[in-house]
Amino acid sequence: MNMVTDKNYLQYPKGIRSWLFTLDHKRIGLMYLFAIMFFFFIGGVFAMLIRLELLTPDETIMGPDSYNQMFTLHGAIMIFLFIIPAIPAALGNFILPLMLGARDVAFPRLNLASFYIYVFGALFALFSIVTGAVDTGWTFYTPYSTESTGSVLSMTTGIFILGFSSIFTGINFIVTVHKLRAPGLTWFKQPLFIWGLYATAIIQVLATPVLGITMVLLILEKVFGIGIFDPAMGGDPVLYQHFFWFYSHPAVYIMILPGMGIISETITVFSRKKIFGYNAIAFSRLAIAFVSFLVWGHHMFTSGQSEIAAMIFSFLTFLVGIPSGIKVFNWLATLYRGQISMKAPMIYTFSFLFMFTIGGLTGIFLGALALDVHLHDTYFVVAHFHYVMMGGTVMAFLAGLHYWWPKIFGRMYSERQALISSILVFIGFNVTFFTQFILGSKGMPRRYYNYLDQFQPLHAFSSVGSWIMAAGFLLMGWYMIRSLFNGKRAGKNPWGGLTLEWTTDTPPLPGNFVEIPKINHGPYDYDKILVKPD
């Protein structure tokens, strides 16, 4: 693979040992990227098997036990091994120091340790697949998870270990943002991607220990039967739900906040406009981080909690929609009268705006008490969750991946193939999951292996959509891998961006910058500065 210049981070230092023990944030980010894409592929295969099984009302390709294992593994792998680390650990690790004008993160050794902890935790998850996969669902609800004979112990141990990787990354990012900004890069001259990663890091550090404690309690309950969640011994299975969702709802924002940061970057660059309402977007990030800790109970409206508690959680659910709505309106205002360039990152940005808005709106539906009782545990929830996580986080991740791909590898991909791929993914996704809103509203429960004949046409339609989406992702993998060998060489600033990562070489030097840059303009001053793409 003939990369652009010698002495870039890909070429120097040489040798496999230099990669395994690297302290370069760019190489660590790249190793994270390859790891998460591997797990995205594995989780995607499980998803395809699930949709193939649901093609018919009765058994299609697997029995009920295998089906339970498939949807559990799909959920656990996609959440804990792909979506949570995707943007912060992969793209964030690579881009954050470059955007700050720093030579590396604050704690390079901790950064490398976080990657190997991630790999170690992932091995436990893979081990649990080989030794009789988990069938509890990705939430591991008690009492079934404490009674199941599947590999609950190895999977929950893996998730416990993965939590340390997330915490270490969060600590590193917080200190890096506070201490290593280039001269003149004040808080309100930072790119909004940095604000997104900063808010995410706060949630990672504060919320992830709760998940770790919950997994430890579940392991102790399963091994020693100490009675924390067992009603026969004075425990409470609903207590597990409180613990789990106190982490897992903030985790939704660990997934989506960095994605919102990416959208703020791509919208400005590809519309050549100054961001509308910079301060509002920046502070709304922190507002979301704060309110996200207060809304976990909306997952438990049917669990028997008091009516007062349910009303409070419902109100807070509506409240958390406000800062998210602020951002959407700010992005739309930024687009107004912009010189919009429909490159691949911008196409995925528009996909994000469309699908995340649907995901957020349907979240408000589910926050309404009377409606949630009807829709709880139906395919409506599955569709909502995928519109937020995949329509939001994954579309933003793809926008960021296409945006920074030339900087990471020094090569351009085929815009034509990227356009075809994005159309396939967009159509396939909406055919798959919008159909599930209809299924859920008609009463189709989620996680069911078989179903009434009346639901078969909609299930079949949804499965066909998943095949279209898979074709889009396979094409994406093809043109991106091909670009590494045959792609046109990228210039230093192929999109005409104003943030600091576009001022360094492509691919960057091992130390990022020859000299630490000095800041004399804002990251979105397109109304003052004309930058032509290289």
PDB file of N, CA, C and O in Angstrom, residues 94-129:
ATOM      1  N   PHE A  94      -8.534   9.809  17.085  1.00  0.00           N
ATOM      2  CA  PHE A  94      -7.723  10.294  15.969  1.00  0.00           C
ATOM      3  C   PHE A  94      -7.804  11.813  15.843  1.00  0.00           C
ATOM      4  O   PHE A  94      -6.782  12.494  15.691  1.00  0.00           O
ATOM      5  N   ILE A  95      -9.007  12.374  15.921  1.00  0.00           N
ATOM      6  CA  ILE A  95      -9.234  13.765  15.533  1.00  0.00           C
ATOM      7  C   ILE A  95      -9.068  14.751  16.681  1.00  0.00           C
ATOM      8  O   ILE A  95      -8.605  15.879  16.478  1.00  0.00           O
ATOM      9  N   LEU A  96      -9.440  14.367  17.918  1.00  0.00           N
ATOM     10  CA  LEU A  96      -9.473  15.336  19.015  1.00  0.00           C
ATOM     11  C   LEU A  96      -8.144  16.077  19.214  1.00  0.00           C
ATOM     12  O   LEU A  96      -8.134  17.314  19.239  1.00  0.00           O
ATOM     13  N   PRO A  97      -6.996  15.404  19.340  1.00  0.00           N
ATOM     14  CA  PRO A  97      -5.749  16.170  19.504  1.00  0.00           C
ATOM     15  C   PRO A  97      -5.428  17.041  18.287  1.00  0.00           C
ATOM     16  O   PRO A  97      -4.915  18.166  18.448  1.00  0.00           O
ATOM     17  N   LEU A  98      -5.746  16.554  17.085  1.00  0.00           N
ATOM     18  CA  LEU A  98      -5.495  17.356  15.887  1.00  0.00           C
ATOM     19  C   LEU A  98      -6.342  18.628  15.905  1.00  0.00           C
ATOM     20  O   LEU A  98      -5.871  19.717  15.570  1.00  0.00           O
ATOM     21  N   MET A  99      -7.608  18.499  16.302  1.00  0.00           N
ATOM     22  CA  MET A  99      -8.492  19.675  16.366  1.00  0.00           C
ATOM     23  C   MET A  99      -8.056  20.671  17.438  1.00  0.00           C
ATOM     24  O   MET A  99      -8.293  21.870  17.310  1.00  0.00           O
ATOM     25  N   LEU A 100      -7.426  20.157  18.503  1.00  0.00           N
ATOM     26  CA  LEU A 100      -6.986  21.025  19.593  1.00  0.00           C
ATOM     27  C   LEU A 100      -5.616  21.632  19.318  1.00  0.00           C
ATOM     28  O   LEU A 100      -5.153  22.486  20.089  1.00  0.00           O
ATOM     29  N   GLY A 101      -4.943  21.181  18.245  1.00  0.00           N
ATOM     30  CA  GLY A 101      -3.582  21.641  17.994  1.00  0.00           C
ATOM     31  C   GLY A 101      -2.576  21.004  18.929  1.00  0.00           C
ATOM     32  O   GLY A 101      -1.509  21.576  19.194  1.00  0.00           O
ATOM     33  N   ALA A 102      -2.890  19.820  19.453  1.00  0.00           N
ATOM     34  CA  ALA A 102      -2.007  19.121  20.404  1.00  0.00           C
ATOM     35  C   ALA A 102      -1.220  18.028  19.686  1.00  0.00           C
ATOM     36  O   ALA A 102      -1.589  17.582  18.602  1.00  0.00           O
ATOM     37  N   ARG A 103      -0.137  17.600  20.311  1.00  0.00           N
ATOM     38  CA  ARG A 103       0.681  16.532  19.721  1.00  0.00           C
ATOM     39  C   ARG A 103       0.134  15.145  20.051  1.00  0.00           C
ATOM     40  O   ARG A 103       0.424  14.183  19.350  1.00  0.00           O
ATOM     41  N   ASP A 104      -0.623  15.026  21.134  1.00  0.00           N
ATOM     42  CA  ASP A 104      -1.214  13.735  21.517  1.00  0.00           C
ATOM     43  C   ASP A 104      -2.258  14.001  22.591  1.00  0.00           C
ATOM     44  O   ASP A 104      -2.493  15.156  22.961  1.00  0.00           O
ATOM     45  N   VAL A 105      -2.867  12.939  23.075  1.00  0.00           N
ATOM     46  CA  VAL A 105      -3.769  13.079  24.217  1.00  0.00           C
ATOM     47  C   VAL A 105      -2.938  13.278  25.480  1.00  0.00           C
ATOM     48  O   VAL A 105      -1.716  13.115  25.480  1.00  0.00           O
ATOM     49  N   ALA A 106      -3.603  13.618  26.577  1.00  0.00           N
ATOM     50  CA  ALA A 106      -2.887  13.931  27.819  1.00  0.00           C
ATOM     51  C   ALA A 106      -2.156  12.717  28.376  1.00  0.00           C
ATOM     52  O   ALA A 106      -1.044  12.843  28.909  1.00  0.00           O
ATOM     53  N   PHE A 107      -2.763  11.531  28.267  1.00  0.00           N
ATOM     54  CA  PHE A 107      -2.180  10.313  28.850  1.00  0.00           C
ATOM     55  C   PHE A 107      -2.065   9.239  27.766  1.00  0.00           C
ATOM     56  O   PHE A 107      -2.935   8.359  27.664  1.00  0.00           O
ATOM     57  N   PRO A 108      -0.989   9.263  26.976  1.00  0.00           N
ATOM     58  CA  PRO A 108      -0.875   8.296  25.860  1.00  0.00           C
ATOM     59  C   PRO A 108      -0.855   6.845  26.320  1.00  0.00           C
ATOM     60  O   PRO A 108      -1.444   5.977  25.664  1.00  0.00           O
ATOM     61  N   ARG A 109      -0.200   6.558  27.434  1.00  0.00           N
ATOM     62  CA  ARG A 109      -0.139   5.165  27.904  1.00  0.00           C
ATOM     63  C   ARG A 109      -1.506   4.683  28.374  1.00  0.00           C
ATOM     64  O   ARG A 109      -1.882   3.526  28.152  1.00  0.00           O
ATOM     65  N   LEU A 110      -2.245   5.559  29.029  1.00  0.00           N
ATOM     66  CA  LEU A 110      -3.613   5.212  29.425  1.00  0.00           C
ATOM     67  C   LEU A 110      -4.471   4.963  28.183  1.00  0.00           C
ATOM     68  O   LEU A 110      -5.347   4.098  28.185  1.00  0.00           O
ATOM     69  N   ASN A 111      -4.202   5.717  27.126  1.00  0.00           N
ATOM     70  CA  ASN A 111      -4.926   5.553  25.870  1.00  0.00           C
ATOM     71  C   ASN A 111      -4.681   4.163  25.289  1.00  0.00           C
ATOM     72  O   ASN A 111      -5.614   3.471  24.865  1.00  0.00           O
ATOM     73  N   LEU A 112      -3.414   3.748  25.264  1.00  0.00           N
ATOM     74  CA  LEU A 112      -3.093   2.401  24.763  1.00  0.00           C
ATOM     75  C   LEU A 112      -3.705   1.333  25.665  1.00  0.00           C
ATOM     76  O   LEU A 112      -4.241   0.325  25.180  1.00  0.00           O
ATOM     77  N   ALA A 113      -3.640   1.568  26.972  1.00  0.00           N
ATOM     78  CA  ALA A 113      -4.240   0.605  27.913  1.00  0.00           C
ATOM     79  C   ALA A 113      -5.735   0.469  27.659  1.00  0.00           C
ATOM     80  O   ALA A 113      -6.282  -0.643  27.711  1.00  0.00           O
ATOM     81  N   SER A 114      -6.413   1.588  27.365  1.00  0.00           N
ATOM     82  CA  SER A 114      -7.857   1.526  27.127  1.00  0.00           C
ATOM     83  C   SER A 114      -8.165   0.654  25.912  1.00  0.00           C
ATOM     84  O   SER A 114      -9.173  -0.065  25.902  1.00  0.00           O
ATOM     85  N   PHE A 115      -7.301   0.700  24.893  1.00  0.00           N
ATOM     86  CA  PHE A 115      -7.534  -0.143  23.717  1.00  0.00           C
ATOM     87  C   PHE A 115      -7.387  -1.614  24.066  1.00  0.00           C
ATOM     88  O   PHE A 115      -8.228  -2.444  23.682  1.00  0.00           O
ATOM     89  N   TYR A 116      -6.326  -1.962  24.793  1.00  0.00           N
ATOM     90  CA  TYR A 116      -6.121  -3.378  25.118  1.00  0.00           C
ATOM     91  C   TYR A 116      -7.165  -3.891  26.104  1.00  0.00           C
ATOM     92  O   TYR A 116      -7.544  -5.066  26.068  1.00  0.00           O
ATOM     93  N   ILE A 117      -7.650  -3.017  26.975  1.00  0.00           N
ATOM     94  CA  ILE A 117      -8.763  -3.415  27.851  1.00  0.00           C
ATOM     95  C   ILE A 117     -10.008  -3.686  27.008  1.00  0.00           C
ATOM     96  O   ILE A 117     -10.755  -4.649  27.264  1.00  0.00           O
ATOM     97  N   TYR A 118     -10.237  -2.843  26.010  1.00  0.00           N
ATOM     98  CA  TYR A 118     -11.357  -3.073  25.085  1.00  0.00           C
ATOM     99  C   TYR A 118     -11.223  -4.442  24.408  1.00  0.00           C
ATOM    100  O   TYR A 118     -12.183  -5.220  24.338  1.00  0.00           O
ATOM    101  N   VAL A 119     -10.022  -4.759  23.912  1.00  0.00           N
ATOM    102  CA  VAL A 119      -9.794  -6.045  23.238  1.00  0.00           C
ATOM    103  C   VAL A 119     -10.013  -7.195  24.219  1.00  0.00           C
ATOM    104  O   VAL A 119     -10.645  -8.215  23.878  1.00  0.00           O
ATOM    105  N   PHE A 120      -9.514  -7.037  25.449  1.00  0.00           N
ATOM    106  CA  PHE A 120      -9.654  -8.085  26.458  1.00  0.00           C
ATOM    107  C   PHE A 120     -11.127  -8.329  26.783  1.00  0.00           C
ATOM    108  O   PHE A 120     -11.592  -9.472  26.853  1.00  0.00           O
ATOM    109  N   GLY A 121     -11.888  -7.256  26.969  1.00  0.00           N
ATOM    110  CA  GLY A 121     -13.321  -7.397  27.230  1.00  0.00           C
ATOM    111  C   GLY A 121     -14.051  -8.011  26.049  1.00  0.00           C
ATOM    112  O   GLY A 121     -14.953  -8.845  26.220  1.00  0.00           O
ATOM    113  N   ALA A 122     -13.643  -7.629  24.823  1.00  0.00           N
ATOM    114  CA  ALA A 122     -14.267  -8.185  23.621  1.00  0.00           C
ATOM    115  C   ALA A 122     -14.016  -9.676  23.510  1.00  0.00           C
ATOM    116  O   ALA A 122     -14.877 -10.435  23.049  1.00  0.00           O
ATOM    117  N   LEU A 123     -12.831 -10.126  23.946  1.00  0.00           N
ATOM    118  CA  LEU A 123     -12.528 -11.563  23.903  1.00  0.00           C
ATOM    119  C   LEU A 123     -13.468 -12.352  24.817  1.00  0.00           C
ATOM    120  O   LEU A 123     -13.872 -13.465  24.485  1.00  0.00           O
ATOM    121  N   PHE A 124     -13.814 -11.782  25.957  1.00  0.00           N
ATOM    122  CA  PHE A 124     -14.790 -12.431  26.839  1.00  0.00           C
ATOM    123  C   PHE A 124     -16.141 -12.558  26.134  1.00  0.00           C
ATOM    124  O   PHE A 124     -16.823 -13.582  26.237  1.00  0.00           O
ATOM    125  N   ALA A 125     -16.529 -11.498  25.427  1.00  0.00           N
ATOM    126  CA  ALA A 125     -17.799 -11.538  24.699  1.00  0.00           C
ATOM    127  C   ALA A 125     -17.760 -12.602  23.614  1.00  0.00           C
ATOM    128  O   ALA A 125     -18.731 -13.358  23.432  1.00  0.00           O
ATOM    129  N   LEU A 126     -16.650 -12.676  22.873  1.00  0.00           N
ATOM    130  CA  LEU A 126     -16.518 -13.700  21.830  1.00  0.00           C
ATOM    131  C   LEU A 126     -16.503 -15.101  22.441  1.00  0.00           C
ATOM    132  O   LEU A 126     -17.073 -16.044  21.885  1.00  0.00           O
ATOM    133  N   PHE A 127     -15.858 -15.237  23.607  1.00  0.00           N
ATOM    134  CA  PHE A 127     -15.825 -16.526  24.303  1.00  0.00           C
ATOM    135  C   PHE A 127     -17.236 -16.972  24.661  1.00  0.00           C
ATOM    136  O   PHE A 127     -17.576 -18.155  24.556  1.00  0.00           O
ATOM    137  N   SER A 128     -18.073 -16.010  25.066  1.00  0.00           N
ATOM    138  CA  SER A 128     -19.443 -16.351  25.449  1.00  0.00           C
ATOM    139  C   SER A 128     -20.266 -16.806  24.248  1.00  0.00           C
ATOM    140  O   SER A 128     -21.258 -17.524  24.405  1.00  0.00           O
ATOM    141  N   ILE A 129     -19.874 -16.388  23.041  1.00  0.00           N
ATOM    142  CA  ILE A 129     -20.562 -16.858  21.839  1.00  0.00           C
ATOM    143  C   ILE A 129     -20.213 -18.326  21.587  1.00  0.00           C
ATOM    144  O   ILE A 129     -21.073 -19.159  21.284  1.00  0.00           O
TER     145      ILE A 129
END
